[in-house]
Coordinates of C-alpha atoms and ligand atoms in Angstrom, one line a residue:
Chain Z
M21 CA 71.3 110.1 -38.0
P22 CA 74.2 112.4 -38.2
D23 CA 75.4 110.7 -41.7
E24 CA 71.8 111.3 -43.2
Y25 CA 72.1 115.2 -42.1
G26 CA 75.7 115.4 -42.1
A27 CA 77.5 118.2 -39.7
G28 CA 75.7 121.1 -41.7
P29 CA 75.5 124.1 -39.0
D30 CA 72.1 125.2 -40.8
I31 CA 70.1 122.3 -39.6
A32 CA 68.3 123.0 -36.5
M33 CA 69.0 119.8 -34.1
K34 CA 66.9 119.2 -31.1
P35 CA 69.3 119.9 -27.8
V36 CA 69.1 116.5 -26.5
I37 CA 71.3 118.0 -23.1
S38 CA 70.6 121.7 -21.8
I39 CA 73.0 123.2 -19.0
R40 CA 71.2 126.4 -17.7
D41 CA 73.3 128.8 -15.5
V42 CA 74.8 126.0 -13.5
V43 CA 77.1 127.3 -10.7
K44 CA 78.9 124.4 -8.3
T45 CA 80.6 125.3 -5.0
Y46 CA 81.6 122.4 -2.9
A47 CA 81.6 122.8 1.0
S48 CA 85.6 123.7 0.7
G49 CA 84.0 127.4 -0.5
F50 CA 85.5 126.5 -4.0
Q51 CA 83.4 127.4 -6.6
A52 CA 84.3 125.2 -9.6
L53 CA 81.7 126.4 -12.1
K54 CA 80.6 129.8 -12.7
H55 CA 77.2 129.9 -14.7
I56 CA 77.4 127.2 -17.5
N57 CA 75.4 127.3 -20.7
L58 CA 75.4 125.0 -23.0
E59 CA 73.0 122.8 -25.1
I60 CA 74.4 119.2 -26.6
D61 CA 72.9 118.3 -30.0
K62 CA 71.4 115.1 -30.3
G63 CA 73.7 112.7 -32.2
E64 CA 76.9 114.9 -32.2
I65 CA 80.4 114.2 -30.6
F66 CA 80.9 116.7 -28.2
A67 CA 84.8 117.3 -26.6
L68 CA 85.2 119.0 -23.7
L69 CA 88.5 120.5 -23.6
G70 CA 90.4 121.9 -20.3
P71 CA 93.2 121.6 -18.4
N72 CA 93.5 120.4 -15.1
G73 CA 91.0 121.4 -12.3
A74 CA 89.1 123.5 -15.5
G75 CA 85.1 121.7 -13.8
K76 CA 84.9 119.2 -16.7
T77 CA 84.3 116.4 -14.4
T78 CA 82.2 118.5 -11.9
L79 CA 80.2 119.5 -15.1
I80 CA 79.7 116.0 -16.2
N81 CA 78.8 114.5 -12.8
I82 CA 76.3 117.2 -12.1
I83 CA 74.6 116.2 -15.2
C84 CA 74.8 112.6 -14.3
G85 CA 73.6 113.1 -10.6
I86 CA 76.6 112.1 -9.0
V87 CA 77.2 115.5 -7.7
T88 CA 74.5 118.0 -6.8
S89 CA 74.4 121.5 -8.7
S90 CA 74.4 124.9 -6.5
S91 CA 71.9 126.2 -8.6
G92 CA 71.0 125.9 -12.5
T93 CA 69.5 123.0 -14.4
V94 CA 70.3 120.3 -16.8
T95 CA 67.9 118.6 -18.6
A96 CA 68.6 115.0 -20.7
D97 CA 66.2 114.2 -23.6
G98 CA 63.7 117.0 -21.9
H99 CA 63.6 115.6 -18.7
D100 CA 64.8 117.3 -15.8
T101 CA 67.9 115.4 -14.1
V102 CA 67.1 116.4 -10.5
R103 CA 63.5 116.3 -10.8
D104 CA 62.6 113.6 -13.3
Y105 CA 65.9 112.1 -12.3
R106 CA 64.8 108.5 -13.3
A107 CA 63.7 109.4 -16.9
A108 CA 67.4 111.4 -17.6
R109 CA 69.0 108.6 -15.8
S110 CA 68.1 105.9 -17.9
K111 CA 69.1 107.7 -21.1
I112 CA 72.6 108.2 -19.9
G113 CA 75.5 106.1 -19.5
L114 CA 78.9 107.4 -17.9
V115 CA 82.4 106.1 -18.4
P116 CA 84.3 107.9 -15.4
Q117 CA 87.7 109.5 -15.6
E118 CA 89.1 107.1 -12.3
L119 CA 89.0 103.2 -13.1
S120 CA 86.8 102.1 -10.2
T121 CA 85.4 98.5 -10.5
D122 CA 84.6 96.0 -8.2
A123 CA 87.4 93.9 -8.0
F124 CA 86.4 90.7 -7.1
E125 CA 83.4 90.4 -9.6
T126 CA 83.6 88.8 -13.3
V127 CA 83.1 90.6 -16.7
W128 CA 80.0 89.1 -17.4
A129 CA 78.5 89.6 -13.8
T130 CA 79.6 92.9 -13.6
V131 CA 78.0 94.1 -16.8
S132 CA 74.9 92.4 -16.5
F133 CA 74.5 94.3 -13.0
S134 CA 74.5 97.5 -14.7
R135 CA 72.1 96.6 -17.1
G136 CA 69.9 95.7 -13.8
L137 CA 70.6 98.7 -12.0
F138 CA 69.7 101.0 -14.8
G139 CA 66.3 99.1 -15.1
R140 CA 66.6 97.0 -17.9
A141 CA 65.8 93.3 -18.3
P142 CA 68.1 91.0 -18.4
N143 CA 69.6 90.7 -22.1
P144 CA 72.3 87.8 -22.5
A145 CA 72.3 88.0 -26.1
F146 CA 73.0 92.3 -25.9
I147 CA 76.0 91.6 -23.5
E148 CA 77.2 89.0 -25.6
R149 CA 77.2 91.3 -28.7
L150 CA 78.5 94.2 -26.5
L151 CA 81.4 92.3 -24.6
R152 CA 82.3 90.5 -28.2
E153 CA 82.3 94.3 -29.9
L154 CA 84.7 95.5 -26.6
S155 CA 86.9 92.5 -27.5
L156 CA 86.2 91.4 -23.8
W157 CA 84.3 88.0 -24.8
D158 CA 87.4 86.0 -24.1
K159 CA 87.4 87.5 -20.7
R160 CA 83.4 87.2 -19.8
N161 CA 84.5 84.8 -16.9
D162 CA 87.5 87.0 -15.5
K163 CA 87.7 88.6 -11.9
I164 CA 88.1 92.4 -13.0
M165 CA 91.6 92.4 -10.8
T166 CA 93.1 90.0 -13.3
L167 CA 92.6 92.7 -16.2
S168 CA 94.6 95.5 -17.2
G169 CA 94.1 98.6 -17.3
G170 CA 93.4 98.9 -21.0
M171 CA 90.7 95.8 -20.2
K172 CA 89.3 97.4 -17.3
R173 CA 88.6 101.0 -19.2
R174 CA 86.7 98.6 -22.0
V175 CA 85.1 97.0 -19.1
M176 CA 84.2 100.5 -17.8
I177 CA 82.7 101.5 -21.3
A178 CA 80.8 98.2 -21.6
K179 CA 79.3 99.0 -18.5
A180 CA 78.2 102.5 -19.5
L181 CA 76.8 101.0 -22.5
S182 CA 75.1 97.9 -21.2
H183 CA 71.4 99.5 -20.5
E184 CA 72.1 100.7 -23.9
P185 CA 72.0 104.6 -23.5
E186 CA 71.3 107.4 -25.7
I187 CA 73.8 109.3 -24.4
L188 CA 77.3 108.6 -23.2
F189 CA 79.3 110.7 -21.3
L190 CA 83.4 109.6 -21.5
D191 CA 85.4 111.1 -18.9
E192 CA 88.9 111.5 -20.3
P193 CA 88.6 107.9 -22.2
T194 CA 92.0 107.6 -23.4
A195 CA 93.9 108.8 -20.6
G196 CA 96.7 106.0 -19.8
V197 CA 95.8 103.8 -23.1
D198 CA 98.2 102.9 -26.0
V199 CA 98.0 104.4 -29.1
E200 CA 96.0 101.1 -30.5
L201 CA 93.1 101.1 -27.8
R202 CA 93.1 104.7 -28.5
R203 CA 92.4 104.0 -32.5
D204 CA 89.8 101.4 -30.9
M205 CA 88.3 103.8 -28.9
W206 CA 88.0 106.3 -31.6
S207 CA 86.4 103.8 -34.0
L208 CA 83.6 102.7 -31.2
V209 CA 82.6 106.4 -30.3
R210 CA 82.0 106.8 -33.8
G211 CA 80.3 103.4 -34.6
L212 CA 78.1 104.7 -31.9
R213 CA 77.6 107.8 -32.9
D214 CA 76.2 106.1 -36.4
T215 CA 73.7 104.6 -34.6
G216 CA 72.3 107.7 -33.1
V217 CA 74.3 108.3 -29.7
T218 CA 75.3 111.7 -28.7
I219 CA 78.9 111.8 -27.0
I220 CA 80.1 114.0 -24.5
L221 CA 83.7 113.5 -23.8
T222 CA 86.7 114.8 -22.0
T223 CA 90.0 115.1 -23.1
H224 CA 93.4 116.7 -22.5
Y225 CA 94.5 115.4 -26.1
I226 CA 94.2 118.3 -28.7
E227 CA 94.5 115.5 -31.2
E228 CA 91.5 113.4 -29.9
A229 CA 88.7 116.2 -29.7
E230 CA 90.3 117.2 -33.7
E231 CA 90.3 113.9 -34.9
M232 CA 86.8 112.9 -33.1
A233 CA 84.6 115.8 -32.5
D234 CA 81.4 117.9 -34.3
R235 CA 82.0 120.1 -31.8
I236 CA 84.2 121.8 -29.1
G237 CA 83.7 123.4 -26.3
V238 CA 87.0 125.0 -23.7
I239 CA 86.6 125.3 -20.2
N240 CA 88.7 127.2 -18.2
K241 CA 88.5 127.7 -14.3
G242 CA 84.6 126.8 -14.1
T243 CA 83.9 129.4 -17.2
L244 CA 83.3 127.8 -20.5
V245 CA 85.5 130.2 -22.6
L246 CA 83.9 128.9 -26.3
V247 CA 81.9 126.5 -27.9
E248 CA 82.5 126.2 -31.6
E249 CA 81.8 123.8 -34.2
K250 CA 85.2 122.5 -34.9
A251 CA 85.7 123.2 -38.5
R252 CA 84.9 126.9 -37.6
L253 CA 86.9 126.9 -35.1
M254 CA 89.8 125.7 -37.2
K255 CA 89.1 128.3 -39.4
K256 CA 88.4 131.2 -37.5
L257 CA 91.5 130.8 -35.3
G258 CA 93.3 128.5 -36.9
K259 CA 96.7 130.5 -38.2
K260 CA 99.3 130.0 -40.9
Q261 CA 102.8 130.9 -40.6
L262 CA 104.9 131.0 -43.2
T263 CA 108.7 131.0 -42.0
L264 CA 111.5 131.9 -44.7
Q265 CA 114.8 130.9 -43.4
L266 CA 117.4 133.2 -45.0
Q267 CA 121.1 132.4 -46.4
E268 CA 122.2 135.9 -44.7
P269 CA 120.8 137.2 -41.5
L270 CA 119.5 140.2 -41.7
S271 CA 120.3 142.2 -37.9
G272 CA 116.7 144.0 -38.7
I273 CA 113.6 144.2 -41.0
P274 CA 113.9 146.6 -44.1
A275 CA 111.6 149.2 -44.0
E276 CA 110.7 148.2 -47.5
L277 CA 108.8 144.9 -46.1
H278 CA 107.3 146.7 -42.9
S279 CA 103.4 146.6 -44.1
W280 CA 103.9 142.6 -44.1
G281 CA 104.3 142.8 -40.1
L282 CA 107.6 140.5 -40.0
E283 CA 108.9 139.3 -37.8
L284 CA 112.4 138.1 -37.1
K285 CA 113.9 135.1 -35.6
A286 CA 116.7 132.6 -34.9
D287 CA 118.9 135.6 -34.7
G288 CA 117.9 136.9 -38.0
H289 CA 117.7 133.9 -39.6
D290 CA 114.0 133.1 -40.3
L291 CA 111.4 135.5 -41.1
V292 CA 108.4 134.7 -39.9
Y293 CA 105.1 136.0 -42.2
T294 CA 101.7 135.4 -40.3
V295 CA 98.4 134.9 -42.2
D296 CA 95.9 135.1 -39.8
S297 CA 92.2 135.3 -40.9
S298 CA 91.8 138.8 -40.9
N299 CA 94.7 139.8 -43.8
S300 CA 94.9 137.5 -47.0
I301 CA 97.7 135.4 -48.4
D302 CA 99.9 137.5 -50.8
I303 CA 103.0 135.2 -50.6
S304 CA 104.1 136.1 -54.2
S305 CA 104.0 139.5 -53.8
L306 CA 106.6 139.5 -50.8
L307 CA 108.5 137.1 -52.6
K308 CA 108.8 139.4 -55.1
R309 CA 109.9 142.4 -53.0
M310 CA 112.2 140.3 -51.0
S311 CA 114.3 139.1 -54.0
E312 CA 114.4 142.8 -55.3
L313 CA 116.2 143.6 -51.7
S314 CA 118.5 140.7 -52.6
I315 CA 117.3 138.7 -49.7
V316 CA 118.2 135.2 -50.5
V317 CA 115.6 132.7 -49.1
K318 CA 117.6 129.1 -48.3
D319 CA 114.2 127.2 -47.5
L320 CA 110.5 127.8 -46.6
H321 CA 108.0 125.7 -44.8
M322 CA 104.4 126.5 -43.9
H323 CA 102.9 126.2 -40.7
Q324 CA 99.0 125.7 -39.9
S325 CA 97.8 125.8 -36.3
T326 CA 96.5 123.3 -34.8
L327 CA 93.7 122.9 -32.0
E328 CA 96.8 122.7 -29.6
D329 CA 97.8 125.8 -30.0
I330 CA 94.1 127.5 -30.3
F331 CA 93.6 125.8 -26.9
V332 CA 96.8 127.1 -25.0
K333 CA 96.3 130.4 -26.5
L334 CA 92.6 130.5 -25.1
V335 CA 93.4 128.8 -21.8
S336 CA 96.3 131.2 -20.8
E337 CA 94.1 133.9 -21.6
P338 CA 92.7 135.7 -18.2
A339 CA 89.3 133.6 -17.9
Chain W
M5 CA 64.0 115.4 -3.5
S6 CA 60.7 115.1 -4.6
R7 CA 59.2 111.7 -5.5
P8 CA 60.1 110.4 -8.9
L9 CA 56.7 110.4 -10.8
S10 CA 57.8 109.6 -14.0
L11 CA 58.3 106.2 -16.0
P12 CA 58.3 102.6 -13.5
A13 CA 57.5 103.3 -10.4
F14 CA 60.0 100.8 -9.0
N15 CA 62.9 99.7 -10.6
R16 CA 62.5 96.2 -9.8
H17 CA 65.1 94.9 -12.0
G18 CA 67.9 97.8 -10.1
V19 CA 66.6 96.3 -6.5
W20 CA 67.3 93.1 -7.8
A21 CA 70.9 93.7 -9.0
I22 CA 72.0 95.5 -5.8
Y23 CA 70.5 92.5 -4.2
K24 CA 72.0 89.8 -6.4
F25 CA 75.5 91.7 -6.1
E26 CA 75.5 91.7 -2.2
I27 CA 74.3 88.1 -1.8
A28 CA 77.1 87.4 -3.9
R29 CA 79.4 89.1 -2.5
S30 CA 78.4 87.0 0.7
L31 CA 78.5 83.9 -1.4
R32 CA 82.2 84.5 -2.4
T33 CA 82.9 84.2 1.4
L34 CA 80.6 81.6 2.3
V35 CA 82.3 79.4 4.5
Q36 CA 83.8 82.3 7.0
S37 CA 80.1 83.9 7.5
L38 CA 78.8 80.7 8.0
I39 CA 81.5 78.4 9.7
T40 CA 82.8 81.3 11.9
P41 CA 79.2 81.8 14.2
V42 CA 79.4 77.5 14.2
I43 CA 82.6 77.2 16.0
T44 CA 81.7 80.6 17.9
T45 CA 78.0 79.1 18.5
S46 CA 79.9 75.8 19.7
L47 CA 82.5 76.9 21.9
Y48 CA 79.8 79.0 24.0
F49 CA 77.8 75.6 24.7
V50 CA 81.6 74.4 25.9
V51 CA 81.9 76.7 27.8
F52 CA 78.9 78.5 29.2
G53 CA 76.6 75.8 28.6
A54 CA 78.6 72.7 30.2
A55 CA 81.1 74.1 32.3
I56 CA 79.3 77.0 34.0
G57 CA 75.9 76.2 33.0
S58 CA 75.7 73.3 35.1
R59 CA 75.9 75.4 38.1
L60 CA 73.6 77.8 37.2
S61 CA 69.7 77.7 37.9
T62 CA 67.4 79.5 35.1
P63 CA 63.7 80.1 35.0
G64 CA 61.1 77.6 33.7
G65 CA 63.3 74.4 34.1
V66 CA 64.8 75.3 30.9
S67 CA 68.3 74.0 30.8
Y68 CA 71.1 76.7 31.0
G69 CA 72.5 75.7 27.5
A70 CA 69.1 75.9 26.2
F71 CA 68.5 79.5 28.0
I72 CA 71.0 81.1 26.0
V73 CA 70.2 79.6 22.5
P74 CA 67.6 82.8 21.8
G75 CA 70.3 85.3 23.1
L76 CA 73.4 83.7 20.9
I77 CA 71.1 84.4 18.0
M78 CA 70.0 87.9 18.9
L79 CA 74.0 88.4 19.4
A80 CA 74.9 87.0 15.9
L81 CA 71.9 89.1 14.4
F82 CA 72.6 92.3 16.2
T83 CA 76.8 92.0 15.2
E84 CA 76.4 90.3 11.7
S85 CA 72.7 93.0 10.2
L86 CA 75.3 95.5 11.3
S87 CA 78.5 94.7 9.4
N88 CA 77.1 93.6 6.7
A89 CA 75.0 96.0 6.0
S90 CA 77.4 98.9 6.9
F91 CA 80.3 97.0 4.7
G92 CA 77.7 96.7 2.0
I93 CA 77.1 100.5 1.7
Y94 CA 80.3 102.0 2.6
F95 CA 82.9 99.7 0.1
P96 CA 81.9 101.3 -3.0
K97 CA 81.9 104.4 -1.4
F98 CA 85.4 103.1 -0.5
T99 CA 86.5 102.0 -3.8
G100 CA 84.6 104.8 -5.9
T101 CA 82.5 101.9 -7.9
I102 CA 79.8 104.2 -5.7
Y103 CA 79.2 106.6 -8.9
E104 CA 77.8 103.6 -10.5
L105 CA 74.8 103.7 -7.9
L106 CA 74.5 107.5 -7.9
S107 CA 74.0 108.0 -11.5
A108 CA 71.5 105.1 -11.9
P109 CA 67.8 105.4 -11.7
V110 CA 67.1 104.1 -8.4
S111 CA 65.5 106.0 -5.2
Y112 CA 66.8 105.9 -2.4
V113 CA 64.1 103.9 -1.1
E114 CA 65.3 101.1 -3.8
I115 CA 68.5 101.4 -2.9
V116 CA 67.6 100.7 1.0
I117 CA 65.2 98.0 0.5
A118 CA 68.2 96.4 -2.1
Y119 CA 71.2 96.5 0.2
V120 CA 68.8 96.2 3.9
G121 CA 67.2 93.4 2.4
A122 CA 70.2 91.7 0.9
A123 CA 71.7 92.2 4.8
S124 CA 68.8 91.3 6.4
T125 CA 69.0 88.1 4.8
K126 CA 72.1 86.6 5.0
S127 CA 71.8 87.3 9.1
V128 CA 68.4 85.2 9.0
V129 CA 70.2 82.4 7.3
L130 CA 73.0 83.1 10.2
G131 CA 70.6 82.9 12.8
L132 CA 68.8 79.8 11.3
T133 CA 71.9 77.9 11.2
I134 CA 73.2 79.0 14.7
L135 CA 69.6 77.6 15.7
I136 CA 70.4 74.5 13.8
T137 CA 73.8 74.3 15.4
A138 CA 72.3 74.4 18.7
A139 CA 69.8 71.9 18.1
L140 CA 72.9 69.5 17.7
F141 CA 74.0 70.4 21.4
V142 CA 70.5 71.3 23.2
P143 CA 66.8 70.5 23.2
I144 CA 65.6 73.2 21.6
K145 CA 61.7 74.0 21.5
I146 CA 59.8 76.7 20.1
L147 CA 56.5 77.8 21.6
H148 CA 55.4 80.9 19.7
P149 CA 57.3 79.6 16.0
A150 CA 55.6 82.6 14.3
W151 CA 56.4 85.3 17.1
M152 CA 59.7 83.6 16.9
I153 CA 60.1 84.2 12.8
A154 CA 58.4 87.9 13.4
F155 CA 61.1 88.7 16.1
L156 CA 63.9 87.1 13.9
L157 CA 62.8 88.9 10.6
M158 CA 62.6 92.7 12.4
T159 CA 65.9 92.6 14.1
A160 CA 67.4 91.8 11.3
F161 CA 65.4 94.0 9.2
T162 CA 66.0 97.0 11.9
F163 CA 69.8 96.2 12.7
S164 CA 70.3 96.2 8.7
L165 CA 69.2 99.4 8.7
F166 CA 71.1 100.6 11.4
G167 CA 74.1 99.1 9.9
F168 CA 73.0 100.8 6.8
I169 CA 73.2 104.6 8.7
I170 CA 76.4 103.7 10.1
G171 CA 78.0 102.5 6.5
I172 CA 76.6 106.1 5.0
L173 CA 78.0 108.2 7.7
A174 CA 81.1 106.3 8.5
K175 CA 84.5 108.3 7.2
G176 CA 86.7 104.9 7.9
F177 CA 86.8 101.7 8.2
E178 CA 87.6 101.6 11.9
Q179 CA 84.1 104.0 12.4
L180 CA 82.5 101.0 10.9
Q181 CA 83.4 98.4 13.5
F182 CA 83.3 101.2 16.4
I183 CA 79.4 101.4 17.1
P184 CA 79.2 97.3 17.3
M185 CA 82.5 96.7 19.2
L186 CA 81.8 99.5 21.7
I187 CA 78.0 99.9 22.0
I188 CA 75.8 96.8 21.1
T189 CA 78.5 94.1 22.1
P190 CA 78.6 95.5 25.5
L191 CA 74.7 96.1 25.4
T192 CA 74.1 92.5 24.6
F193 CA 76.2 90.6 27.0
L194 CA 74.3 93.2 29.6
G195 CA 71.2 92.6 27.9
G196 CA 70.3 89.3 29.5
A197 CA 71.9 87.0 26.6
F198 CA 73.8 84.7 28.7
Y199 CA 71.1 85.4 31.9
S200 CA 68.0 86.6 33.2
I201 CA 67.5 89.9 34.7
D202 CA 65.8 88.2 37.3
M203 CA 68.9 86.7 38.5
L204 CA 70.4 90.4 38.8
P205 CA 70.2 92.4 42.2
P206 CA 67.3 95.1 42.3
A207 CA 69.3 97.9 41.6
W208 CA 70.9 96.3 38.3
R209 CA 67.4 94.9 37.7
T210 CA 66.1 98.6 37.3
F211 CA 69.5 99.8 35.4
S212 CA 68.7 96.8 32.6
L213 CA 65.5 98.2 32.0
F214 CA 67.3 101.3 30.3
N215 CA 68.9 98.6 28.0
P216 CA 67.1 98.1 25.1
I217 CA 68.4 94.7 23.9
V218 CA 66.9 93.4 26.7
Y219 CA 63.4 93.8 25.7
L220 CA 64.6 92.2 22.3
I221 CA 66.3 89.3 23.5
S222 CA 63.4 88.9 26.3
G223 CA 60.9 88.8 23.7
F224 CA 62.7 86.5 21.2
R225 CA 63.2 84.4 24.2
W226 CA 59.7 83.9 25.3
S227 CA 59.1 82.4 22.1
F228 CA 60.8 79.8 22.5
Y229 CA 60.5 78.6 26.2
G230 CA 57.1 80.8 27.4
T231 CA 59.5 82.9 29.8
A232 CA 60.4 86.8 29.5
D233 CA 61.6 89.5 31.7
V234 CA 59.3 92.0 30.4
S235 CA 56.0 91.3 28.7
V236 CA 55.8 90.0 25.3
G237 CA 53.7 93.0 24.6
V238 CA 56.6 95.6 25.9
S239 CA 58.8 93.5 23.9
M240 CA 57.5 93.6 20.2
S241 CA 56.6 97.2 20.8
M242 CA 60.7 98.0 21.8
T243 CA 60.9 96.0 18.7
V244 CA 58.7 98.1 16.6
G245 CA 59.8 101.8 18.0
F246 CA 63.5 100.4 17.3
L247 CA 62.3 99.9 14.0
L248 CA 60.4 103.1 13.3
V249 CA 63.9 105.1 14.8
C250 CA 65.9 103.6 12.3
L251 CA 63.6 104.6 9.3
G252 CA 63.4 108.0 11.0
V253 CA 67.2 108.1 10.6
V254 CA 67.4 106.8 7.0
A255 CA 64.6 109.2 6.3
W256 CA 66.4 112.1 7.9
V257 CA 70.2 111.2 6.2
F258 CA 68.3 111.1 2.7
K259 CA 66.4 114.5 3.2
T260 CA 69.2 116.6 4.5
G261 CA 71.1 115.6 1.7
F262 CA 72.3 112.6 0.9
R263 CA 75.6 112.1 2.6
L264 CA 77.0 110.1 -0.5
K265 CA 77.0 113.1 -3.0
N266 CA 79.6 116.3 -2.9
Ligands
ATP417 N1 85.1 117.5 -4.0 C1 85.0 118.4 -4.1 N2 85.5 119.1 -3.1 C2 86.4 120.3 -3.2 N3 86.7 121.1 -4.2 C3 86.5 119.7 -5.4 C4 85.8 118.6 -5.3 N4 86.5 118.2 -6.7 C5 86.6 118.7 -7.4 N5 87.3 120.1 -6.7 C6 87.6 121.3 -7.3 O1 87.0 121.4 -8.3 C7 87.9 122.2 -9.2 C8 87.4 121.4 -10.8 O2 87.9 119.8 -10.5 P1 87.4 118.8 -11.9 O3 87.9 117.6 -11.2 O4 85.6 119.1 -12.1 O5 88.4 119.1 -12.9 P2 88.7 118.7 -14.3 O6 88.2 119.5 -15.1 O7 87.8 117.2 -14.7 O8 90.0 118.1 -14.1 P3 91.2 117.1 -14.6 O9 91.2 117.3 -16.0 O10 92.6 116.9 -14.0 O11 90.3 115.9 -14.9 C9 89.2 121.7 -9.3 O12 90.0 122.9 -8.8 C10 89.1 120.7 -8.1 O13 89.9 120.6 -7.0
MG418 MG1 88.6 115.7 -14.6

């Protein structure tokens, strides 16, 4: 479905998850979520970014039925996740953050168990395909406790997919996973998205969100501080910095250059010119002016801010 | 939480998956879970049946060895049902795998049926194993087989329900052991598993009537030998009453917020 339509912002998609005014206060009195409102579109990959303790897991657990919200409503595919939990939950698969598995069970047994638990009739052919896709087929008769951490995570994914969910939650799917497995995971997620599955993932790796997501939400201290399409976010918040390395250090910025809003760094060796969405790039006239002032440029490089920079900036601002 | 009204009215695949999982868990330790009670039962026969029992007179002309069989089965039924069911639901809480149960489209009723059903099944199999073992030592007769089965099934189910409640409320492994060790075992020993309460001095006999276990054992023994400390009607009523109390507590636990969720 996403391939047919692309990720165009102006195509109206039906929200598959709708979160309204969700508040969570834990028994300790700690308010982990403060009035969260969010809609997830069908078929998109949504990345939820936030520092430790921001409330990502709490939000996912509320949607999946593991934690009860203090107030607010959530619908999944139009079904209220509390009143109509059977319909809602049968559409959802969850790979939780913690690796908790039944150590003494075999891979095959635990994945088949999950399918049954979610109300599906046995389908050995489907489970076989799933295990093959996740490179678990050779391990199907092994007890889970004999598997490596990365393998266990694949088992958790297989369990989450065993009932053919339409919505998949991945709570930090690549934490503690090596580069190769991470790449595998990403291609798996893309493959799923291509079959129409909506994916919501949380991550600490900005790189991951940048690589994968169609949209990004940033959560900090229980508040969604931003929800934006990735491309637009990069354009809106992304800034370019031109750093000019000077032959001779300057003790101050010459008055003639003040209008560019330059910064002097590295003990006067670097002149930094910041271009953001509010001013347009005017490098040639800057360079021309500098040569008129006999400031010799030794080297120059351009830096475009990554999502990481945007993220750090967002969460360091008081929420 | 309101009753689910949508989709399949009963998640039978889910119930079956949990049931199978729980049975498979005990099949892995089949040897321990069956050999242990068989050895224990045999020891009881050696100690109580042969050594002490030969000096005791029992009501109804039944040999002492045969007399204690229903009590032994009941004792095993109580402790095994409690430990199986409490462990079954506590363990996923402990390891964290409970997340899957909580996020699955299964209702509380289905969860109870699956876990309690599996624990009861194991207890019944165990009870029958002890019965067969006992039959190797002493002549057993069962005068009222239908009542015997009814008491067996209801006791297994009730104590599994009780164990399930303990497992849900327990905050640590030691609490799982606490009730069986501190309450059930003493009550069973005092409840006429190894003697008829008629053998007790009158004051103790009256006191014993406050022990619910007396009624369960008495009824069960009646289904074997036709003799009882209290009438079988009273025994059955107590058994049903205890079952209803446990059902009520389970309903209350779930109604006042599933203790498994934050
Ligand atoms: N059961 C609980 N009782 C009390 N407070 C809790 C409970 N669970 C989580 N919290 C608190 O709620 C806040 C949000 O936790 P949550 O696990 O949702 O964060 P997170 O964004 O997933 O963090 P991380 O990136 O570390 O996984 C934290 O401050 C945490 O300490
Ligand atoms: Mg988390």
